[in-house]
Structures are given as structure tokens and as C-alpha cells.
Coordinates of C-alpha atoms in Angstrom, one line a residue:
X1 CA -24.9 -42.3 16.7
X2 CA -24.9 -38.9 15.9
X3 CA -21.9 -37.1 19.1
X4 CA -21.4 -33.9 20.2
X5 CA -20.3 -30.4 18.1
X6 CA -18.7 -29.2 20.5
X7 CA -14.8 -29.0 19.9
X8 CA -14.5 -28.3 23.5
X9 CA -11.2 -29.1 25.6
X10 CA -12.4 -31.9 26.7
X11 CA -13.2 -32.9 23.7
X12 CA -9.6 -33.0 22.3
X13 CA -7.9 -34.6 25.9
X14 CA -11.1 -37.5 24.5
X15 CA -10.1 -37.5 21.0
X16 CA -5.9 -38.0 22.5
X17 CA -7.6 -41.4 24.6
X18 CA -8.6 -42.8 21.7
X19 CA -5.5 -42.4 19.4
X20 CA -3.6 -43.3 22.2
X21 CA -5.9 -46.0 22.1
X22 CA -4.1 -47.3 18.5
X23 CA -1.5 -48.2 19.6
X24 CA -3.1 -51.4 19.5
X25 CA -4.1 -53.8 16.4
X26 CA -6.9 -53.9 17.6
X27 CA -8.4 -50.6 17.9
X28 CA -6.2 -49.0 14.7
X29 CA -8.2 -46.0 12.7
X30 CA -8.9 -46.9 9.1
X31 CA -8.2 -43.5 8.3
X32 CA -5.9 -40.9 9.6
X33 CA -6.1 -37.5 8.1
X34 CA -2.3 -35.4 8.6
X35 CA -3.7 -31.6 8.8
X36 CA -6.9 -29.5 9.2
X37 CA -7.1 -27.3 6.1
X38 CA -10.5 -27.2 4.1
X39 CA -9.0 -30.2 1.9
X40 CA -8.2 -32.1 6.1
X41 CA -11.5 -31.4 7.9
X42 CA -13.3 -32.5 4.9
X43 CA -11.4 -35.4 4.3
X44 CA -11.7 -36.2 7.9
X45 CA -15.9 -35.6 7.2
X46 CA -16.0 -37.7 3.7
X47 CA -13.9 -40.6 5.6
X48 CA -15.7 -41.6 8.4
X49 CA -19.4 -40.4 6.9
X50 CA -19.2 -43.2 5.1
X51 CA -18.5 -45.2 8.5
X52 CA -14.7 -44.8 8.8
X53 CA -13.8 -45.1 11.8
X54 CA -11.8 -41.7 11.5
X55 CA -9.0 -39.5 13.3
X56 CA -7.4 -35.7 12.2
X57 CA -4.5 -34.2 12.9
X58 CA -3.0 -30.9 13.2
X59 CA 0.5 -29.1 14.5
X60 CA -1.6 -26.2 14.8
X61 CA -4.9 -24.8 14.7
X62 CA -7.8 -25.5 12.7
X63 CA -7.1 -23.2 9.0
X64 CA -3.7 -21.5 10.2
X65 CA -2.1 -22.0 7.5
X66 CA -4.3 -21.5 4.0
X67 CA -6.8 -22.0 5.0
X68 CA -7.4 -19.0 6.4
X69 CA -6.3 -16.4 4.5
X70 CA -8.1 -16.7 1.0
X71 CA -10.0 -14.4 -0.8
X72 CA -12.6 -15.4 1.0
X73 CA -14.1 -16.6 -1.7
X74 CA -16.7 -19.6 -3.0
X75 CA -16.2 -18.7 -6.6
X76 CA -15.5 -20.5 -10.1
X77 CA -12.6 -18.3 -11.5
X78 CA -13.9 -16.0 -14.0
X79 CA -9.9 -15.8 -14.7
X80 CA -10.0 -20.1 -15.6
X81 CA -12.4 -19.8 -18.2
X82 CA -9.4 -16.8 -20.0
X83 CA -7.7 -20.2 -19.6
X84 CA -10.2 -22.8 -20.5
X85 CA -9.7 -24.6 -18.2
X86 CA -14.5 -25.4 -18.3
X87 CA -14.3 -28.9 -16.5
X88 CA -12.7 -26.7 -12.7
X89 CA -14.7 -23.5 -13.2
X90 CA -17.7 -26.2 -13.8
X91 CA -16.9 -27.9 -10.7
X92 CA -16.3 -24.9 -8.2
X93 CA -19.6 -23.5 -9.4
X94 CA -21.4 -26.6 -8.9
X95 CA -19.7 -26.6 -5.0
X96 CA -20.9 -23.0 -5.1
X97 CA -24.7 -23.9 -5.8
X98 CA -24.3 -27.2 -3.4
X99 CA -22.6 -25.4 -0.4
X100 CA -25.1 -22.1 -0.9
X101 CA -28.3 -23.7 -1.2
X102 CA -28.4 -27.2 0.5
X103 CA -24.7 -27.9 2.7
X104 CA -23.9 -24.1 4.7
X105 CA -26.1 -21.6 3.8
X106 CA -26.0 -20.0 6.8
X107 CA -21.8 -19.9 6.2
X108 CA -21.9 -19.6 2.6
X109 CA -23.8 -16.5 1.1
X110 CA -24.2 -13.9 -2.5
X111 CA -22.2 -11.4 -3.2
X112 CA -22.5 -9.1 -5.9
X113 CA -19.3 -7.8 -8.4
X114 CA -19.3 -5.3 -11.1
X115 CA -16.5 -6.2 -13.6
X116 CA -16.0 -2.1 -15.2
X117 CA -15.6 -1.9 -19.2
X118 CA -13.3 0.4 -20.3
X119 CA -13.4 -0.3 -24.3
X120 CA -16.4 -1.4 -26.4
X121 CA -14.9 -3.5 -28.3
X122 CA -14.4 -5.3 -24.4
X123 CA -18.6 -5.5 -24.0
X124 CA -19.2 -8.7 -26.0
X125 CA -16.5 -10.4 -24.7
X126 CA -16.8 -9.9 -20.5
X127 CA -20.3 -11.0 -20.7
X128 CA -19.5 -14.4 -23.3
X129 CA -17.2 -14.9 -20.5
X130 CA -20.2 -13.8 -17.8
X131 CA -23.0 -15.5 -19.9
X132 CA -21.2 -18.9 -19.8
X133 CA -20.8 -18.7 -16.3
X134 CA -23.4 -18.7 -15.8
X135 CA -25.1 -20.7 -18.2
X136 CA -21.6 -23.5 -16.5
X137 CA -24.4 -22.9 -13.1
X138 CA -27.1 -23.1 -14.6
X139 CA -26.4 -26.4 -16.3
X140 CA -25.5 -27.8 -13.4
X141 CA -26.7 -30.5 -10.5
X142 CA -27.3 -27.9 -8.3
X143 CA -29.8 -24.5 -7.4
X144 CA -27.5 -21.6 -9.2
X145 CA -28.6 -20.2 -6.1
X146 CA -27.3 -16.0 -7.5
X147 CA -29.1 -14.0 -9.5
X148 CA -27.6 -14.0 -13.4
X149 CA -25.4 -11.2 -14.8
X150 CA -26.9 -8.0 -16.1
X151 CA -25.1 -5.0 -18.3
X152 CA -25.0 -2.3 -16.4
X153 CA -24.3 1.3 -18.6
X154 CA -22.1 4.2 -17.0
X155 CA -24.8 6.0 -16.0
X156 CA -25.6 2.5 -13.8
X157 CA -22.4 1.9 -12.9
X158 CA -22.0 5.7 -10.9
X159 CA -25.6 5.6 -9.0
X160 CA -24.1 1.4 -7.9
X161 CA -21.0 2.9 -7.1
X162 CA -20.5 6.5 -6.7
X163 CA -16.3 6.4 -6.0
X164 CA -15.4 4.4 -8.7
X165 CA -14.3 6.4 -11.4
X166 CA -16.6 6.1 -14.4
X167 CA -15.4 8.6 -16.7
X168 CA -13.4 6.0 -18.5
X169 CA -15.8 3.3 -18.6
X170 CA -18.2 2.9 -20.9
X171 CA -20.4 0.6 -18.5
X172 CA -19.9 -2.5 -16.8
X173 CA -21.4 -5.8 -16.0
X174 CA -22.6 -7.1 -13.0
X175 CA -22.1 -10.2 -12.2
X176 CA -23.1 -12.3 -8.6
X177 CA -20.3 -15.3 -6.9
X178 CA -20.3 -16.0 -2.8
X179 CA -18.2 -15.1 -0.3
X180 CA -17.0 -17.3 3.4
X181 CA -15.8 -16.5 6.7
X182 CA -12.8 -19.7 4.9
X183 CA -11.6 -19.9 9.4
X184 CA -14.7 -20.6 10.1
X185 CA -15.8 -23.0 7.5
X186 CA -13.1 -25.2 8.3
X187 CA -13.7 -24.9 12.1
X188 CA -17.5 -26.1 11.0
X189 CA -16.5 -29.1 8.7
X190 CA -14.5 -30.2 11.8
X191 CA -17.4 -30.6 14.1
X192 CA -19.8 -32.0 11.4
X193 CA -16.9 -34.4 11.4
X194 CA -16.6 -35.0 14.9
X195 CA -20.2 -35.1 15.6
X196 CA -20.2 -37.7 13.1
X197 CA -17.8 -39.7 14.8
X198 CA -14.7 -38.3 14.2
X199 CA -11.7 -37.6 16.5
X200 CA -9.8 -34.3 16.7
X201 CA -6.7 -32.8 18.3
X202 CA -4.8 -29.5 17.3
X203 CA -1.4 -29.0 18.2
X204 CA -0.4 -32.0 18.2
X205 CA 2.3 -33.0 15.3
X206 CA 3.2 -35.8 13.0
X207 CA 7.2 -35.9 13.6
X208 CA 7.4 -39.6 12.0
X209 CA 5.8 -42.1 10.1
X210 CA 5.0 -46.4 11.1
X211 CA 6.3 -48.6 9.2
X212 CA 6.1 -52.5 8.5
X213 CA 8.5 -53.2 5.2
X214 CA 7.3 -50.2 3.0
X215 CA 3.8 -49.8 4.6
X216 CA 2.8 -47.4 6.5
X217 CA 1.0 -48.2 9.3
X218 CA 0.3 -44.9 10.9
X219 CA 2.4 -42.2 12.5
X220 CA 4.5 -40.9 15.4
X221 CA 3.2 -37.9 17.4
X222 CA 3.7 -35.0 19.8
X223 CA 1.0 -33.6 21.3
X224 CA 3.0 -30.1 21.4
X225 CA 0.7 -28.7 24.6
X226 CA 2.2 -31.5 27.5
X227 CA 5.4 -31.8 25.5
X228 CA 4.0 -36.2 25.7
X229 CA 5.5 -38.4 22.6
X230 CA 1.4 -41.1 21.3
X231 CA 1.7 -43.3 18.0
X232 CA -1.6 -43.4 16.9
X233 CA -2.2 -46.6 14.3
X234 CA -4.4 -46.3 11.1
X235 CA -4.5 -48.7 7.8
X236 CA -4.5 -45.6 5.3
X237 CA -3.6 -42.1 6.4
X238 CA -3.6 -39.6 4.4
X239 CA -1.7 -36.2 3.9
X240 CA -2.8 -32.8 3.4
X241 CA -0.4 -31.1 5.1
X242 CA -1.1 -28.3 2.0
X243 CA 2.1 -26.1 1.9
X244 CA 4.5 -28.5 3.8
X245 CA 4.1 -31.2 2.4
X246 CA 7.6 -31.6 0.9
X247 CA 7.9 -32.3 4.5
X248 CA 6.0 -34.5 4.7
X249 CA 7.3 -36.7 1.5
X250 CA 10.6 -36.4 4.0
X251 CA 9.7 -38.1 6.6
X252 CA 8.9 -41.0 3.6
X253 CA 12.3 -41.4 2.0
X254 CA 12.3 -38.0 0.0
X255 CA 10.2 -35.7 -2.3
X256 CA 9.6 -37.5 -5.9
X257 CA 5.5 -37.9 -6.1
X258 CA 4.3 -34.0 -5.0
X259 CA 6.2 -31.2 -6.7
X260 CA 4.4 -28.4 -4.0
X261 CA 5.1 -24.3 -5.0
X262 CA 3.7 -21.9 -2.4
X263 CA 2.7 -18.9 -3.9
X264 CA 2.3 -16.2 -1.8
X265 CA -1.0 -13.9 -1.8
X266 CA -1.5 -10.6 0.3
X267 CA -4.9 -8.9 0.9
X268 CA -5.4 -5.3 2.6
X269 CA -8.9 -4.3 5.1
X270 CA -9.9 -0.9 4.5
X271 CA -12.6 -0.2 6.7
X272 CA -16.9 0.1 4.6
X273 CA -17.0 3.8 4.2
X274 CA -14.4 4.2 2.0
X275 CA -15.2 2.8 -1.0
X276 CA -18.8 4.2 -0.8
X277 CA -19.5 1.4 -3.1
X278 CA -23.4 -1.3 -2.8
X279 CA -21.3 -3.8 -4.9
X280 CA -17.2 -5.6 -5.2
X281 CA -14.8 -4.9 -8.1
X282 CA -13.0 -6.7 -10.2
X283 CA -10.2 -5.9 -12.6
X284 CA -7.2 -7.9 -14.2
X285 CA -3.5 -6.9 -13.1
X286 CA -0.6 -7.7 -15.0
X287 CA -0.1 -10.6 -13.4
X288 CA -3.2 -11.5 -11.4
X289 CA -7.5 -10.5 -10.9
X290 CA -7.7 -7.4 -7.9
X291 CA -10.3 -8.0 -6.0
X292 CA -13.0 -5.8 -4.1
X293 CA -14.4 -7.7 -1.6
X294 CA -17.3 -6.0 0.5
X295 CA -16.9 -8.0 4.0
X296 CA -19.3 -6.4 7.0
X297 CA -18.3 -3.7 7.9
X298 CA -14.6 -3.8 5.5
X299 CA -13.9 -3.9 2.5
X300 CA -10.9 -6.8 1.6
X301 CA -8.6 -5.8 -1.1
X302 CA -5.9 -8.3 -3.3
X303 CA -4.3 -10.4 -4.4
X304 CA -1.4 -11.2 -5.3
X305 CA 0.7 -14.2 -6.3
X306 CA 4.2 -14.3 -6.1
X307 CA 6.5 -17.3 -5.5
X308 CA 7.5 -18.0 -1.6
X309 CA 10.6 -20.0 0.0
X310 CA 10.4 -18.2 3.5
X311 CA 8.4 -19.6 6.8
X312 CA 5.7 -20.9 5.5
X313 CA 3.3 -21.0 9.2
X314 CA 3.5 -16.8 8.7
X315 CA 3.9 -15.5 4.8
X316 CA 4.8 -11.9 5.1
X317 CA 3.4 -8.8 3.3
X318 CA 5.6 -6.3 2.4
X319 CA 5.4 -3.0 2.2
X320 CA 6.2 -3.6 -1.8
X321 CA 3.2 -6.0 -1.6
X322 CA 0.7 -3.3 0.2
X323 CA 2.0 -1.0 -2.5
X324 CA 1.4 -2.7 -5.1
X325 CA -2.4 -3.7 -5.0
X326 CA -2.5 0.2 -3.2
X327 CA -1.4 1.4 -6.2
X328 CA -3.4 -1.3 -8.8
X329 CA -6.8 0.1 -6.4
X330 CA -6.6 3.6 -7.1
X331 CA -6.8 2.6 -10.6
X332 CA -10.3 2.7 -10.7
X333 CA -10.9 4.5 -7.5
X334 CA -12.1 9.0 -7.5
X335 CA -10.6 8.6 -3.7
X336 CA -7.2 7.4 -4.1
X337 CA -6.2 5.4 -1.0
X338 CA -3.1 5.5 0.6
X339 CA -1.4 3.3 3.7
X340 CA -3.4 5.2 6.7
X341 CA -6.9 3.7 4.8
X342 CA -5.4 0.0 6.2
X343 CA -6.7 -1.8 9.0
X344 CA -5.9 -4.7 8.4
X345 CA -3.3 -6.9 6.5
X346 CA -2.9 -10.4 5.7
X347 CA -0.5 -12.9 4.1
X348 CA -1.6 -16.9 2.7
X349 CA -0.1 -19.3 1.0
X350 CA -1.5 -21.7 -2.1
X351 CA 0.3 -25.1 -2.2
X352 CA 0.5 -25.2 -6.2
X353 CA 1.3 -28.2 -8.3
X354 CA 4.5 -26.8 -10.2
X355 CA 5.3 -27.8 -13.4
X356 CA 9.5 -26.5 -15.5
X357 CA 9.8 -22.7 -15.4
X358 CA 5.9 -21.4 -14.8
X359 CA 5.5 -18.1 -12.7
X360 CA 2.7 -19.3 -9.9
X361 CA -0.1 -17.3 -11.7
X362 CA -0.3 -19.8 -14.4
X363 CA 0.2 -23.3 -12.6
X364 CA -2.6 -25.2 -11.7
X365 CA -5.2 -25.0 -9.4
X366 CA -5.9 -28.8 -10.2
X367 CA -5.3 -31.1 -7.2
X368 CA -3.7 -34.0 -7.6
X369 CA -4.1 -37.0 -5.1
X370 CA -0.6 -39.9 -5.0
X371 CA -0.1 -43.2 -3.2
X372 CA 3.7 -42.5 -2.8
X373 CA 4.0 -45.8 -0.4
X374 CA 1.3 -48.6 0.7
X375 CA -0.9 -46.8 3.5
X376 CA -0.5 -44.1 2.2
X377 CA -2.1 -40.7 0.4
X378 CA -0.9 -37.7 -0.9
X379 CA -3.1 -35.4 -2.2
X380 CA -1.8 -31.7 -2.7
X381 CA -3.3 -28.9 -5.1
X382 CA -6.5 -27.3 -5.3
X383 CA -9.7 -24.3 -4.1
X384 CA -10.7 -23.5 -1.4
X385 CA -14.2 -24.3 -3.6
X386 CA -13.3 -27.0 -4.7
X387 CA -12.8 -28.8 -1.4
X388 CA -15.5 -31.5 -0.7
X389 CA -14.3 -33.0 -4.3
X390 CA -10.9 -33.4 -3.5
X391 CA -11.2 -35.0 -0.1
X392 CA -13.6 -37.9 -1.9
X393 CA -11.0 -38.3 -4.6
X394 CA -8.3 -38.6 -1.5
X395 CA -11.2 -41.2 0.0
X396 CA -11.7 -42.3 -3.1
X397 CA -8.4 -43.9 -3.1
X398 CA -7.3 -44.4 -0.5
X399 CA -10.4 -47.7 -0.3
X400 CA -8.5 -50.5 -2.6
X401 CA -6.0 -50.6 -0.3
X402 CA -8.9 -50.4 2.7
X403 CA -11.2 -53.7 1.1
X404 CA -7.3 -55.3 0.9
X405 CA -7.0 -54.9 4.7
X406 CA -10.5 -54.6 5.9
X407 CA -11.8 -57.7 3.1
X408 CA -15.2 -55.2 3.3
X409 CA -17.4 -53.1 1.2
X410 CA -16.4 -49.2 1.8
X411 CA -19.3 -47.1 0.6
X412 CA -19.5 -43.9 -2.0
X413 CA -19.5 -40.5 -1.0
X414 CA -22.3 -39.0 1.2
X415 CA -20.9 -35.3 1.6
X416 CA -23.1 -34.1 -1.1
X417 CA -26.4 -34.6 1.1
X418 CA -24.2 -33.9 4.1
X419 CA -25.5 -30.7 5.6
X420 CA -23.1 -29.1 8.1
X421 CA -23.5 -28.2 11.4
X422 CA -25.6 -25.0 11.8
X423 CA -26.9 -25.6 8.6
X424 CA -30.4 -27.4 10.4
X425 CA -32.2 -24.4 11.9
X426 CA -30.5 -21.7 10.3
X427 CA -34.2 -20.5 8.5
X428 CA -36.6 -21.7 11.1
X429 CA -34.4 -19.0 13.6
X430 CA -33.8 -16.2 10.9
X431 CA -37.3 -16.3 9.9
X432 CA -37.5 -16.5 14.4
X433 CA -35.2 -13.1 14.5
X434 CA -37.2 -11.1 16.3
X435 CA -38.7 -13.7 18.9
X436 CA -34.7 -14.6 19.6
X437 CA -34.4 -10.5 20.3
X438 CA -37.9 -10.5 22.6
X439 CA -36.3 -14.0 24.2
X440 CA -33.0 -12.9 24.8
X441 CA -32.6 -9.0 25.3
X442 CA -30.5 -9.3 22.2
X443 CA -31.4 -6.8 19.6
X444 CA -32.0 -7.9 16.2
X445 CA -28.7 -6.6 14.3
X446 CA -27.0 -8.8 17.0
X447 CA -29.3 -11.4 16.0
X448 CA -28.6 -11.1 12.4
X449 CA -24.8 -11.2 13.4
X450 CA -25.0 -13.9 15.2
X451 CA -27.2 -16.3 12.5
X452 CA -24.3 -15.4 9.8
X453 CA -21.9 -16.8 12.3
X454 CA -23.5 -20.1 13.6
X455 CA -27.1 -20.7 11.9
X456 CA -28.9 -22.7 13.9
X457 CA -26.5 -23.2 17.2
X458 CA -27.4 -19.9 18.0
X459 CA -28.7 -21.4 20.6
X460 CA -25.8 -22.2 22.0
X461 CA -24.4 -18.7 22.4
X462 CA -27.8 -17.5 23.5
X463 CA -28.2 -20.0 26.6
X464 CA -24.2 -18.7 27.5
X465 CA -25.9 -15.4 27.9
X466 CA -28.9 -16.7 29.7
X467 CA -26.5 -18.0 32.3
X468 CA -24.4 -15.2 32.1
X469 CA -25.7 -11.8 31.4
X470 CA -22.2 -10.8 31.0
X471 CA -21.8 -12.6 28.4
X472 CA -24.8 -9.9 25.9
X473 CA -22.0 -6.6 26.6
X474 CA -19.6 -6.2 23.4
X475 CA -16.3 -6.6 23.7
X476 CA -13.6 -4.9 24.8
X477 CA -12.4 -3.3 22.1
X478 CA -14.0 -5.0 19.2
X479 CA -17.2 -4.1 19.6
X480 CA -18.4 -6.0 16.4
X481 CA -18.6 -9.0 18.2
X482 CA -20.2 -10.1 22.2
X483 CA -18.3 -10.9 24.4
X484 CA -20.3 -14.4 24.1
X485 CA -18.2 -15.1 21.2
X486 CA -14.9 -15.9 22.7
X487 CA -16.2 -18.0 25.6
X488 CA -18.4 -20.5 22.5
X489 CA -14.9 -20.4 20.7
X490 CA -13.2 -21.8 23.8
X491 CA -16.3 -24.1 25.0
X492 CA -17.5 -25.4 21.3
X493 CA -15.1 -24.5 18.2
X494 CA -11.4 -25.5 19.9
X495 CA -9.9 -22.3 20.2
X496 CA -7.1 -23.3 22.9
X497 CA -4.8 -19.9 23.0
X498 CA -4.8 -15.8 22.6
X499 CA -4.0 -16.1 18.3
X500 CA -7.4 -18.7 17.5
X501 CA -9.7 -16.4 18.8
X502 CA -8.6 -13.2 17.7
X503 CA -7.4 -14.2 14.6
X504 CA -9.6 -17.3 13.2
X505 CA -12.6 -17.6 15.4
X506 CA -13.4 -14.1 15.7
X507 CA -10.8 -11.5 13.2
X508 CA -10.8 -9.1 14.7
X509 CA -6.9 -9.2 13.8
X510 CA -7.2 -8.4 10.5
X511 CA -10.8 -5.7 11.3
X512 CA -9.8 -3.9 13.1
X513 CA -6.8 -0.6 13.3
X514 CA -5.0 -1.7 17.0
X515 CA -5.3 -5.6 15.3
X516 CA -7.2 -6.5 18.3
X517 CA -4.5 -5.1 20.5
X518 CA -6.9 -3.3 22.8
X519 CA -9.1 -6.6 22.8
X520 CA -6.5 -9.0 23.8
X521 CA -7.0 -8.5 27.0
X522 CA -10.2 -8.8 27.4
X523 CA -10.1 -11.6 25.0
X524 CA -7.1 -13.8 27.3
X525 CA -9.4 -13.3 30.6
X526 CA -12.7 -15.0 28.8
X527 CA -10.9 -17.9 27.2
X528 CA -9.2 -18.4 31.0
X529 CA -12.2 -19.7 32.7
X530 CA -13.2 -23.1 30.4
X531 CA -8.9 -23.4 29.6
X532 CA -8.0 -23.0 33.0
X533 CA -5.4 -20.4 32.6
X534 CA -4.1 -18.1 35.6
X535 CA -3.3 -13.9 35.7
X536 CA 1.0 -15.7 34.6
X537 CA -0.6 -17.6 32.1
X538 CA -3.0 -14.8 30.3
X539 CA -0.3 -12.4 30.3
X540 CA 2.1 -14.6 28.2
X541 CA -0.5 -14.6 26.2
X542 CA -1.3 -11.1 25.4
X543 CA 2.3 -10.7 25.5
X544 CA 3.1 -13.7 22.8
X545 CA -0.2 -11.3 20.5
X546 CA 1.0 -8.4 21.0
X547 CA 4.4 -9.1 19.8
X548 CA 2.9 -11.6 16.9
X549 CA 1.0 -7.9 15.9
X550 CA 4.5 -5.9 16.4
X551 CA 6.7 -8.5 14.5
X552 CA 3.5 -8.2 11.3
X553 CA 3.5 -3.9 11.3
X554 CA 7.6 -4.0 11.3
X555 CA 7.4 -6.9 8.5
X556 CA 5.1 -4.8 6.9
X557 CA 7.4 -1.7 6.6
X558 CA 10.4 -4.0 5.2
X559 CA 10.6 -3.5 0.7
X560 CA 12.0 -7.0 0.5
X561 CA 10.8 -10.6 1.0
X562 CA 13.5 -11.8 2.5
X563 CA 13.3 -8.6 5.1
X564 CA 9.7 -8.9 5.7
X565 CA 10.1 -12.5 6.7
X566 CA 13.0 -12.0 8.7
X567 CA 10.7 -9.5 10.6
X568 CA 7.6 -11.4 11.2
X569 CA 10.2 -14.8 11.8
X570 CA 11.7 -12.8 15.5
X571 CA 8.2 -13.2 17.0
X572 CA 8.0 -17.0 18.3
X573 CA 5.3 -19.1 18.5
X574 CA 3.2 -19.7 21.4
X575 CA 3.1 -22.8 20.8
X576 CA 7.2 -24.3 19.8
X577 CA 6.6 -26.3 16.7
X578 CA 9.7 -26.9 15.8

């Protein structure tokens, strides 16, 4: 039976109660997933919808690592065509169409790009690649969902993108991919898993494995909010810890099964009015692909691709990284950008499967699933877009163990037919946007904003406003968001700390020039009620957030990774994980 998808404080408490009860063999889980990034949340959803009892634990917040710091694209990956990785591109394009048209139409949306052409010979070469790209999408199992590419002459490009340098161009090709708020996607996948019966506990760190002989039979964990320990028994543990894979491997006797290299990618956020264009851009640099991506009232510019072996929880963008992106983007813009144009900066780590002596831009984005010891499945590598395929492969790897231990048949994956929460009713509510505006008193433009974030669950947010009309006001310091969205983030989306809301449930931390400083206290005060915070706790959360912002600003003034890392880690965690 379907249960509530709300990741409320009470739901977390109940999840920990269920997880503690698994210490009794009769109550053990079928599958415990470690790591609540996009892959871990996907594994939990895949497992629970096959009829397996499932738990998901995460030492920080949902999507607190790589999965909230991507380019936010759901795409096949043009660069992989040049690498002749046709299988990865085809698979990713199928997933793009599936999520856009069936699973998450409220979150995944088409976005147009221009591929500038500077030489006559590029038109047939790039055109052939994009024809293949579109052809793979059309030949897939699911609807393509976006328009086909189109060739443009220089004058057409100038009309579409007045701020793009066209003097040295012969034209461009316009094509479409898709984008998503990555952190919101992960949270929605986790909510969907919970709605089907999974138990989800954030701020719960795995500290060791339970063993019976060689077999892994569960984990030892710590609830970091209360600093209490628990044992969680499961027939199979799936590690989906991304760049923390090596740390998990050490808990079961050392490295060897997977060799994961962390690759740092940084992104800049600038106001939309600084670049006049109806479409984004894509161009190649010497070491990576440069994207300029429309993002609401902003542009996202990225990315870099460099090895990183410093703090994994808070990778830092250096001044050299920022200069690199500004230098390259300015080669295609009439009016150059500078540091004063940058609203936000974020850095993330990609977990790449490493080969010997390879640059990170060449390391595989393919994923690998291994079973290093009985009862433990590990998955690493892959792309944001293909999380569902990765999740399916991980659960498939767990099935032989489950079949052996339970003597029952486990069904095949059905997640290609399981819409994410919010997709149901999205089209209906979109058609009713004017009616919703009249009934709620919320402007139509704001209703559109809410539909793009909550889909068919918009009614739950509007119910908050009906009960508390003051929540219809914009959030002070971040007027793109309503106060109701902050409360909803706590009551339904698993947010437990100020960072969770300003950095992941909303994107205030990268969408405002002050990085969310002005919004910090009003946000904490809205969170205080449902979380039971007193004034001292509000002050602590705000102080921590301000320290984080200052540490990030200081790191972005340093020229080297080492200096940037030292500056960033000077701000302590709000909940210590060590």
C-alpha cells in the first residue's frame, strides 16, 4: 500500500525506529542502501518497487555531494560521440526521453543550445554528429520529447543571441537537450521510494559492517543528530557512496574492487541579463566542454575537469578555476564577463572509474557494479542522466544473494513505469494554473514557478498558504521563493538544517550575489517551528551558514587547490561526521 511521501521530521524518527528494529533477524531488511545521491536514491526506488524491504541511509543531506553540484543537464553527451562511446550516448538519450515524457515531466524540461561554427568544414562534421545524436534519440524505446536540430546562418544566430560574437562565425547549429534541478530530482526520487515503502534516514553515518564469517549482514551506524549508535541488519548492503567509495571499501578490508578518481568540476552563475540570448551555448576548450546554460533568471557556466584529492565533502573552486571559465566564455561573448558579474560559484566531484595514467577528462563515465564480498554490492562511475540504469544494475547484482537466502523469486525492475511523485496531476494543474491563482490569491507567474518545482504536489504548498496566509510572501533576501517553500522543505522534503534549504531545497546560495546571507535568518526562523528550534539554535544555524559563505568566498580568492581547500575547510560542519 502506498504511504506518505513526506520526508518529515516524524518520518525520519519512524525510519530510525524501523532501522533499529532490524537488529532482530526476523526484521532484517532485504536491501540497505548507503549513500543518498542520485544513484543511492535510485537503488532504493528500484529495490522497493520490486517488493523488497528497503532502507536508505545518508551521512549528510540528500544530494549533499556530487548530485547537487552537476551541470544540471539530462543529456546524451555530445562529447562521448567523439569518443565513439555510442552505447553510453544511446542509453543516456533513452533516459532523457523517458524522464522528460513519462517519469518526471514536472522536473525535466527541454533547453535549446547553439553550437557555434567558425569554419566552413565544421558544418558537415558537427551536423553529422547532431544528426546521429537526434537519430539515436528517435530510435530509442521512448519518445524523443525535444525538437530536432536545425542549421542556422550567421544573421539568424545574431538575432537569437545578440551578445554572441558572430564576426568570425559562419553560423551555428541549434539543438536541444534537457535540464533539471539535480538536488530536487534526488529528493523527489527519495520521496517516491518512501511513498512505496522504503525507509529513509539522513544524517545517519555508516561506521562499520556487520559480518558473519565473510558475509556482510548489515552495518553499524550512528545517528549524527543525537550521537547514538545503531545496528542495521540487511540481506544485502548496496554501497552507492560515489567519491566516498574508497572509504567504504576500507571498512571491508581495503581497496581493490573499484578504483575511483574524484574529478572536480566548477560552475559559475551569472544574471540572465548579462548575456542576451534565447539559447544556451556549447563549445570545446582544450581540456573540457564549455556550457553556457539558461537557468531561470540566471546562466550557469561550466565546467572544468581536474583531478582532486583533497576534502571530498566540500571541494573548493579556486581563483584559477574561475579565471579559466571566464577566459574561455569571454572568447565567444561581445561584452566580456568579469568577477563582479558572478553571483554564485559551486564545485562538485565526479566519481570516475580510473585507468592508469589517464587525464580525468578521458576517464570512463561508464559505471561498474561489483560484489567484493558476499552480501555487499558496490556501484561507482556513471552519469546523472543514467542513474536509473545504474540502480537497476545494482539491484540485479543483489538478486542472486536474495534468491539464495530467501528462496523466493525477485521481480524485474519496473522503474521505467514508476512516475516520480509530482508527475501525477502535473499537466492537469498546469492547465488549471489560472484557476489555482484565483483560488489561492497567488499570482499566475508564481503558480508557474511552483508547478516547475512541485508539479502535481503544488496543492500541498498552496494548502500551507491557505492555513497560514503570511507564507504567501516572498522570502526576504531571496524573492524568487515563497516563505511557504521553506516550511514545506522541512515538513515534506527532509530538510533539517539551514544549509539543506539554502543550498539544495532552494538554490539561494548560488542565485544571489550575497550567497544567501540576507535570507539566512528569515529562513532559519521559518524552519524553527516545524523543527522545534529555540533562539539559540536559530543563531547557531545562521552563524554556521555565514561562516560557510565566508569560507567559500575566501577559497575563491586563492590561486591553488591546496590553498582553496584550506580556506574552505576552515568552516566547521553543522553536524560533525568525523
